[in-house]
């Protein structure tokens, strides 16, 4: 809660199906600590937007994700910003406005297997090709580069014999759904 007794207002940016958004919507629906108040996408047909609408949360589709003023306006009075499968870089002015209050979830154990081109199945294929014994999910602060900001929390996932990029992605996604709401609640408490 903020000093006014209201839950911390969380904006979620998502480009895809939005299962991480759904985990946040479900966990925070009745929370006194934090609430998803806006969902923003760069894609008009992102599944995440439908999840938001079903939950009665305001949505915005960005015309130009590189336009800092447009994104600032869409974020409105948000106090915490979560990138949950958002595929665009955040303009520097927005990163600096939300310094320490903007996080991203990545489906691998950063600092390995992150950066440009490391998204979706590319990440899991690279992890398997490396011979690593484990992967996982990482939540980190957002800065001006992809997947580079300070790491806040990770959940590890064991790699099983016979794993494919798809099977590993599915297990990492389950870890993401546990990790992201936990970190959002933790940060919201710190902001309160
Ligand atoms: C997740 O694996 C997330 O880590 C990555 O993109 C995927 C988004 O999945 N950045 P969803 O849209 O939340 O289902």
PDB file of C-alpha atoms and ligand atoms in Angstrom:
ATOM      1  CA  UNK A   1       0.000   0.000   0.000  1.00  0.00           C
ATOM      2  CA  UNK A   2       1.015   3.579  -0.555  1.00  0.00           C
ATOM      3  CA  UNK A   3       0.783   6.157   2.237  1.00  0.00           C
ATOM      4  CA  UNK A   4      -2.750   6.865   0.959  1.00  0.00           C
ATOM      5  CA  UNK A   5      -3.715   3.257   1.702  1.00  0.00           C
ATOM      6  CA  UNK A   6      -4.143   2.389  -1.980  1.00  0.00           C
ATOM      7  CA  UNK A   7      -2.357  -0.548  -3.677  1.00  0.00           C
ATOM      8  CA  UNK A   8       0.747   0.373  -5.688  1.00  0.00           C
ATOM      9  CA  UNK A   9      -0.304   0.991  -9.315  1.00  0.00           C
ATOM     10  CA  UNK A  10       1.446  -1.423 -11.668  1.00  0.00           C
ATOM     11  CA  UNK A  11       1.620  -0.963 -15.460  1.00  0.00           C
ATOM     12  CA  UNK A  12       2.462  -4.044 -17.529  1.00  0.00           C
ATOM     13  CA  UNK A  13       3.970  -3.900 -21.031  1.00  0.00           C
ATOM     14  CA  UNK A  14       3.505  -7.035 -23.126  1.00  0.00           C
ATOM     15  CA  UNK A  15       3.834  -7.941 -26.808  1.00  0.00           C
ATOM     16  CA  UNK A  16       2.608 -11.518 -26.763  1.00  0.00           C
ATOM     17  CA  UNK A  17       0.161 -13.957 -25.256  1.00  0.00           C
ATOM     18  CA  UNK A  18       0.463 -12.550 -21.763  1.00  0.00           C
ATOM     19  CA  UNK A  19       0.636 -15.574 -19.478  1.00  0.00           C
ATOM     20  CA  UNK A  20       2.970 -13.637 -17.173  1.00  0.00           C
ATOM     21  CA  UNK A  21       0.480 -10.783 -17.204  1.00  0.00           C
ATOM     22  CA  UNK A  22      -2.206 -13.306 -16.271  1.00  0.00           C
ATOM     23  CA  UNK A  23      -0.136 -14.502 -13.308  1.00  0.00           C
ATOM     24  CA  UNK A  24       0.063 -10.893 -12.119  1.00  0.00           C
ATOM     25  CA  UNK A  25      -3.645 -10.231 -12.699  1.00  0.00           C
ATOM     26  CA  UNK A  26      -4.556 -13.369 -10.737  1.00  0.00           C
ATOM     27  CA  UNK A  27      -2.153 -12.768  -7.852  1.00  0.00           C
ATOM     28  CA  UNK A  28      -2.842  -9.062  -7.453  1.00  0.00           C
ATOM     29  CA  UNK A  29      -6.596  -9.011  -8.112  1.00  0.00           C
ATOM     30  CA  UNK A  30      -7.476  -8.677  -4.441  1.00  0.00           C
ATOM     31  CA  UNK A  31      -4.106  -7.575  -3.071  1.00  0.00           C
ATOM     32  CA  UNK A  32      -3.884  -4.545  -0.795  1.00  0.00           C
ATOM     33  CA  UNK A  33      -0.207  -4.242  -1.796  1.00  0.00           C
ATOM     34  CA  UNK A  34      -0.269  -3.834  -5.590  1.00  0.00           C
ATOM     35  CA  UNK A  35      -2.728  -3.826  -8.482  1.00  0.00           C
ATOM     36  CA  UNK A  36      -2.353  -4.002 -12.293  1.00  0.00           C
ATOM     37  CA  UNK A  37      -3.928  -0.746 -13.424  1.00  0.00           C
ATOM     38  CA  UNK A  38      -2.810  -0.527 -17.076  1.00  0.00           C
ATOM     39  CA  UNK A  39      -1.625  -2.853 -19.810  1.00  0.00           C
ATOM     40  CA  UNK A  40       0.310  -1.445 -22.755  1.00  0.00           C
ATOM     41  CA  UNK A  41       1.322  -3.211 -25.959  1.00  0.00           C
ATOM     42  CA  UNK A  42       3.055  -2.433 -29.224  1.00  0.00           C
ATOM     43  CA  UNK A  43       0.814  -5.009 -30.972  1.00  0.00           C
ATOM     44  CA  UNK A  44      -2.915  -4.451 -31.382  1.00  0.00           C
ATOM     45  CA  UNK A  45      -3.542  -8.199 -31.571  1.00  0.00           C
ATOM     46  CA  UNK A  46      -1.465  -9.187 -28.532  1.00  0.00           C
ATOM     47  CA  UNK A  47      -3.269 -11.816 -26.455  1.00  0.00           C
ATOM     48  CA  UNK A  48      -2.190  -9.851 -23.380  1.00  0.00           C
ATOM     49  CA  UNK A  49      -4.652  -7.088 -24.310  1.00  0.00           C
ATOM     50  CA  UNK A  50      -7.570  -9.531 -24.220  1.00  0.00           C
ATOM     51  CA  UNK A  51      -6.478 -10.790 -20.805  1.00  0.00           C
ATOM     52  CA  UNK A  52      -6.412  -7.189 -19.561  1.00  0.00           C
ATOM     53  CA  UNK A  53      -9.850  -6.407 -21.000  1.00  0.00           C
ATOM     54  CA  UNK A  54     -11.309  -9.544 -19.419  1.00  0.00           C
ATOM     55  CA  UNK A  55      -9.946  -8.352 -16.067  1.00  0.00           C
ATOM     56  CA  UNK A  56     -11.360  -4.865 -16.579  1.00  0.00           C
ATOM     57  CA  UNK A  57      -7.912  -3.254 -16.815  1.00  0.00           C
ATOM     58  CA  UNK A  58      -7.301  -0.232 -19.075  1.00  0.00           C
ATOM     59  CA  UNK A  59      -5.306  -0.952 -22.244  1.00  0.00           C
ATOM     60  CA  UNK A  60      -3.237   1.132 -24.655  1.00  0.00           C
ATOM     61  CA  UNK A  61      -1.734   0.156 -28.015  1.00  0.00           C
ATOM     62  CA  UNK A  62       1.339   2.242 -28.809  1.00  0.00           C
ATOM     63  CA  UNK A  63       1.578   3.776 -32.265  1.00  0.00           C
ATOM     64  CA  UNK A  64       5.351   4.180 -31.961  1.00  0.00           C
ATOM     65  CA  UNK A  65       7.102   2.278 -29.121  1.00  0.00           C
ATOM     66  CA  UNK A  66      10.214   4.468 -29.606  1.00  0.00           C
ATOM     67  CA  UNK A  67       8.227   7.627 -28.838  1.00  0.00           C
ATOM     68  CA  UNK A  68       9.053   8.473 -25.222  1.00  0.00           C
ATOM     69  CA  UNK A  69       6.224  10.994 -24.849  1.00  0.00           C
ATOM     70  CA  UNK A  70       3.630   8.527 -26.079  1.00  0.00           C
ATOM     71  CA  UNK A  71       4.856   5.851 -23.676  1.00  0.00           C
ATOM     72  CA  UNK A  72       5.025   8.332 -20.765  1.00  0.00           C
ATOM     73  CA  UNK A  73       1.413   9.277 -21.428  1.00  0.00           C
ATOM     74  CA  UNK A  74       0.334   5.641 -21.605  1.00  0.00           C
ATOM     75  CA  UNK A  75       2.066   4.890 -18.294  1.00  0.00           C
ATOM     76  CA  UNK A  76       0.172   7.754 -16.688  1.00  0.00           C
ATOM     77  CA  UNK A  77       0.196   7.512 -12.900  1.00  0.00           C
ATOM     78  CA  UNK A  78       1.846   4.055 -12.755  1.00  0.00           C
ATOM     79  CA  UNK A  79       4.278   3.638  -9.854  1.00  0.00           C
ATOM     80  CA  UNK A  80       5.882   0.375 -10.963  1.00  0.00           C
ATOM     81  CA  UNK A  81       6.385  -0.878 -14.527  1.00  0.00           C
ATOM     82  CA  UNK A  82       6.694  -4.538 -15.497  1.00  0.00           C
ATOM     83  CA  UNK A  83       7.924  -5.743 -18.890  1.00  0.00           C
ATOM     84  CA  UNK A  84       6.356  -9.170 -19.366  1.00  0.00           C
ATOM     85  CA  UNK A  85       7.292 -10.436 -22.802  1.00  0.00           C
ATOM     86  CA  UNK A  86       7.694  -6.903 -24.197  1.00  0.00           C
ATOM     87  CA  UNK A  87       9.777  -6.984 -27.362  1.00  0.00           C
ATOM     88  CA  UNK A  88      10.759  -3.324 -27.775  1.00  0.00           C
ATOM     89  CA  UNK A  89      13.472  -1.197 -26.203  1.00  0.00           C
ATOM     90  CA  UNK A  90      12.267   1.367 -23.674  1.00  0.00           C
ATOM     91  CA  UNK A  91      13.224   4.967 -24.622  1.00  0.00           C
ATOM     92  CA  UNK A  92      15.938   6.387 -22.327  1.00  0.00           C
ATOM     93  CA  UNK A  93      13.712   9.155 -20.930  1.00  0.00           C
ATOM     94  CA  UNK A  94      11.213   6.570 -19.689  1.00  0.00           C
ATOM     95  CA  UNK A  95      13.942   4.340 -18.237  1.00  0.00           C
ATOM     96  CA  UNK A  96      15.258   7.274 -16.250  1.00  0.00           C
ATOM     97  CA  UNK A  97      11.796   8.350 -15.016  1.00  0.00           C
ATOM     98  CA  UNK A  98      11.223   4.854 -13.637  1.00  0.00           C
ATOM     99  CA  UNK A  99      14.772   4.248 -12.430  1.00  0.00           C
ATOM    100  CA  UNK A 100      14.641   1.328  -9.974  1.00  0.00           C
ATOM    101  CA  UNK A 101      10.907   0.907 -10.571  1.00  0.00           C
ATOM    102  CA  UNK A 102      10.911  -0.832 -13.971  1.00  0.00           C
ATOM    103  CA  UNK A 103      11.586  -4.571 -14.223  1.00  0.00           C
ATOM    104  CA  UNK A 104      11.777  -7.213 -16.946  1.00  0.00           C
ATOM    105  CA  UNK A 105      11.389 -10.981 -16.850  1.00  0.00           C
ATOM    106  CA  UNK A 106      13.756 -13.075 -18.968  1.00  0.00           C
ATOM    107  CA  UNK A 107      13.479 -16.845 -19.530  1.00  0.00           C
ATOM    108  CA  UNK A 108      17.092 -17.768 -18.690  1.00  0.00           C
ATOM    109  CA  UNK A 109      19.674 -17.245 -15.973  1.00  0.00           C
ATOM    110  CA  UNK A 110      21.133 -13.842 -16.875  1.00  0.00           C
ATOM    111  CA  UNK A 111      23.787 -12.602 -17.444  1.00  0.00           C
ATOM    112  CA  UNK A 112      24.034 -15.660 -19.719  1.00  0.00           C
ATOM    113  CA  UNK A 113      21.700 -16.089 -22.703  1.00  0.00           C
ATOM    114  CA  UNK A 114      20.455 -12.507 -22.839  1.00  0.00           C
ATOM    115  CA  UNK A 115      20.745  -9.538 -25.185  1.00  0.00           C
ATOM    116  CA  UNK A 116      19.644  -8.825 -28.752  1.00  0.00           C
ATOM    117  CA  UNK A 117      18.178 -11.864 -30.522  1.00  0.00           C
ATOM    118  CA  UNK A 118      17.840 -13.818 -27.268  1.00  0.00           C
ATOM    119  CA  UNK A 119      14.085 -14.163 -27.039  1.00  0.00           C
ATOM    120  CA  UNK A 120      11.521 -16.940 -27.289  1.00  0.00           C
ATOM    121  CA  UNK A 121      12.783 -20.321 -28.447  1.00  0.00           C
ATOM    122  CA  UNK A 122      16.191 -18.827 -29.395  1.00  0.00           C
ATOM    123  CA  UNK A 123      16.996 -18.567 -25.697  1.00  0.00           C
ATOM    124  CA  UNK A 124      16.088 -22.161 -24.853  1.00  0.00           C
ATOM    125  CA  UNK A 125      17.810 -23.563 -27.971  1.00  0.00           C
ATOM    126  CA  UNK A 126      21.005 -21.692 -27.023  1.00  0.00           C
ATOM    127  CA  UNK A 127      20.837 -22.944 -23.432  1.00  0.00           C
ATOM    128  CA  UNK A 128      20.454 -26.565 -24.583  1.00  0.00           C
ATOM    129  CA  UNK A 129      23.209 -26.207 -27.198  1.00  0.00           C
ATOM    130  CA  UNK A 130      25.580 -24.923 -24.505  1.00  0.00           C
ATOM    131  CA  UNK A 131      25.296 -28.149 -22.513  1.00  0.00           C
ATOM    132  CA  UNK A 132      24.199 -26.227 -19.400  1.00  0.00           C
ATOM    133  CA  UNK A 133      22.706 -28.372 -16.617  1.00  0.00           C
ATOM    134  CA  UNK A 134      20.206 -25.760 -15.526  1.00  0.00           C
ATOM    135  CA  UNK A 135      18.290 -22.756 -16.780  1.00  0.00           C
ATOM    136  CA  UNK A 136      15.651 -20.628 -15.134  1.00  0.00           C
ATOM    137  CA  UNK A 137      13.948 -17.270 -14.961  1.00  0.00           C
ATOM    138  CA  UNK A 138      15.449 -13.892 -14.109  1.00  0.00           C
ATOM    139  CA  UNK A 139      13.797 -10.657 -13.023  1.00  0.00           C
ATOM    140  CA  UNK A 140      16.038  -7.625 -13.432  1.00  0.00           C
ATOM    141  CA  UNK A 141      15.885  -3.847 -13.476  1.00  0.00           C
ATOM    142  CA  UNK A 142      15.497  -2.297 -16.929  1.00  0.00           C
ATOM    143  CA  UNK A 143      18.149  -0.028 -18.384  1.00  0.00           C
ATOM    144  CA  UNK A 144      18.807   1.172 -21.934  1.00  0.00           C
ATOM    145  CA  UNK A 145      20.065  -2.208 -23.201  1.00  0.00           C
ATOM    146  CA  UNK A 146      18.236  -5.511 -23.573  1.00  0.00           C
ATOM    147  CA  UNK A 147      18.549  -7.830 -20.540  1.00  0.00           C
ATOM    148  CA  UNK A 148      21.439  -5.970 -18.902  1.00  0.00           C
ATOM    149  CA  UNK A 149      20.125  -4.214 -15.765  1.00  0.00           C
ATOM    150  CA  UNK A 150      20.810  -5.343 -12.190  1.00  0.00           C
ATOM    151  CA  UNK A 151      19.432  -8.776 -11.340  1.00  0.00           C
ATOM    152  CA  UNK A 152      16.763  -8.783  -8.606  1.00  0.00           C
ATOM    153  CA  UNK A 153      15.784 -12.454  -8.376  1.00  0.00           C
ATOM    154  CA  UNK A 154      16.120 -15.784 -10.176  1.00  0.00           C
ATOM    155  CA  UNK A 155      14.427 -19.169 -10.040  1.00  0.00           C
ATOM    156  CA  UNK A 156      16.431 -22.138 -11.251  1.00  0.00           C
ATOM    157  CA  UNK A 157      15.068 -24.957 -13.421  1.00  0.00           C
ATOM    158  CA  UNK A 158      16.854 -28.267 -13.944  1.00  0.00           C
ATOM    159  CA  UNK A 159      17.521 -29.375 -17.511  1.00  0.00           C
ATOM    160  CA  UNK A 160      16.269 -32.940 -18.051  1.00  0.00           C
ATOM    161  CA  UNK A 161      17.633 -35.518 -20.471  1.00  0.00           C
ATOM    162  CA  UNK A 162      15.711 -35.227 -23.725  1.00  0.00           C
ATOM    163  CA  UNK A 163      14.605 -31.640 -23.128  1.00  0.00           C
ATOM    164  CA  UNK A 164      13.694 -29.723 -26.277  1.00  0.00           C
ATOM    165  CA  UNK A 165      13.475 -25.919 -26.522  1.00  0.00           C
ATOM    166  CA  UNK A 166       9.701 -26.352 -26.177  1.00  0.00           C
ATOM    167  CA  UNK A 167       9.759 -28.574 -23.084  1.00  0.00           C
ATOM    168  CA  UNK A 168      12.348 -26.373 -21.391  1.00  0.00           C
ATOM    169  CA  UNK A 169      10.388 -23.223 -22.280  1.00  0.00           C
ATOM    170  CA  UNK A 170       7.278 -24.680 -20.675  1.00  0.00           C
ATOM    171  CA  UNK A 171       9.056 -25.464 -17.374  1.00  0.00           C
ATOM    172  CA  UNK A 172      10.813 -22.083 -17.310  1.00  0.00           C
ATOM    173  CA  UNK A 173       7.468 -20.376 -17.949  1.00  0.00           C
ATOM    174  CA  UNK A 174       6.010 -22.057 -14.848  1.00  0.00           C
ATOM    175  CA  UNK A 175       8.948 -20.670 -12.868  1.00  0.00           C
ATOM    176  CA  UNK A 176       8.312 -17.216 -14.369  1.00  0.00           C
ATOM    177  CA  UNK A 177       4.710 -17.315 -13.200  1.00  0.00           C
ATOM    178  CA  UNK A 178       5.872 -17.928  -9.611  1.00  0.00           C
ATOM    179  CA  UNK A 179       8.802 -15.523  -9.657  1.00  0.00           C
ATOM    180  CA  UNK A 180       7.276 -12.423 -11.262  1.00  0.00           C
ATOM    181  CA  UNK A 181       4.321 -11.889  -8.883  1.00  0.00           C
ATOM    182  CA  UNK A 182       6.620 -12.534  -5.910  1.00  0.00           C
ATOM    183  CA  UNK A 183       9.083  -9.842  -7.042  1.00  0.00           C
ATOM    184  CA  UNK A 184       6.324  -7.362  -7.900  1.00  0.00           C
ATOM    185  CA  UNK A 185       4.838  -7.744  -4.423  1.00  0.00           C
ATOM    186  CA  UNK A 186       8.282  -7.376  -2.843  1.00  0.00           C
ATOM    187  CA  UNK A 187       9.053  -4.189  -4.797  1.00  0.00           C
ATOM    188  CA  UNK A 188       5.592  -2.773  -4.155  1.00  0.00           C
ATOM    189  CA  UNK A 189       6.110  -3.263  -0.412  1.00  0.00           C
ATOM    190  CA  UNK A 190       9.412  -1.405  -0.655  1.00  0.00           C
ATOM    191  CA  UNK A 191       7.656   1.468  -2.454  1.00  0.00           C
ATOM    192  CA  UNK A 192       4.910   1.659   0.130  1.00  0.00           C
TER     193      UNK A 192
HETATM  194  C1  LIG B   1       8.293 -15.155 -21.384  1.00  0.00           C
HETATM  195  O1  LIG B   1       9.076 -16.300 -21.526  1.00  0.00           O
HETATM  196  C2  LIG B   1       9.143 -13.993 -20.968  1.00  0.00           C
HETATM  197  O2  LIG B   1      10.180 -14.335 -20.117  1.00  0.00           O
HETATM  198  C3  LIG B   1       9.701 -13.542 -22.271  1.00  0.00           C
HETATM  199  O3  LIG B   1       8.632 -13.668 -23.173  1.00  0.00           O
HETATM  200  C4  LIG B   1       7.752 -14.686 -22.734  1.00  0.00           C
HETATM  201  C5  LIG B   1       6.397 -14.059 -22.623  1.00  0.00           C
HETATM  202  O4  LIG B   1       5.404 -14.983 -22.354  1.00  0.00           O
HETATM  203  N1  LIG B   1      10.312 -12.262 -22.153  1.00  0.00           N
HETATM  204  P1  LIG B   1       3.940 -14.489 -22.000  1.00  0.00           P
HETATM  205  O5  LIG B   1       3.507 -13.495 -23.076  1.00  0.00           O
HETATM  206  O6  LIG B   1       3.978 -13.858 -20.640  1.00  0.00           O
HETATM  207  O7  LIG B   1       3.097 -15.716 -22.042  1.00  0.00           O
END
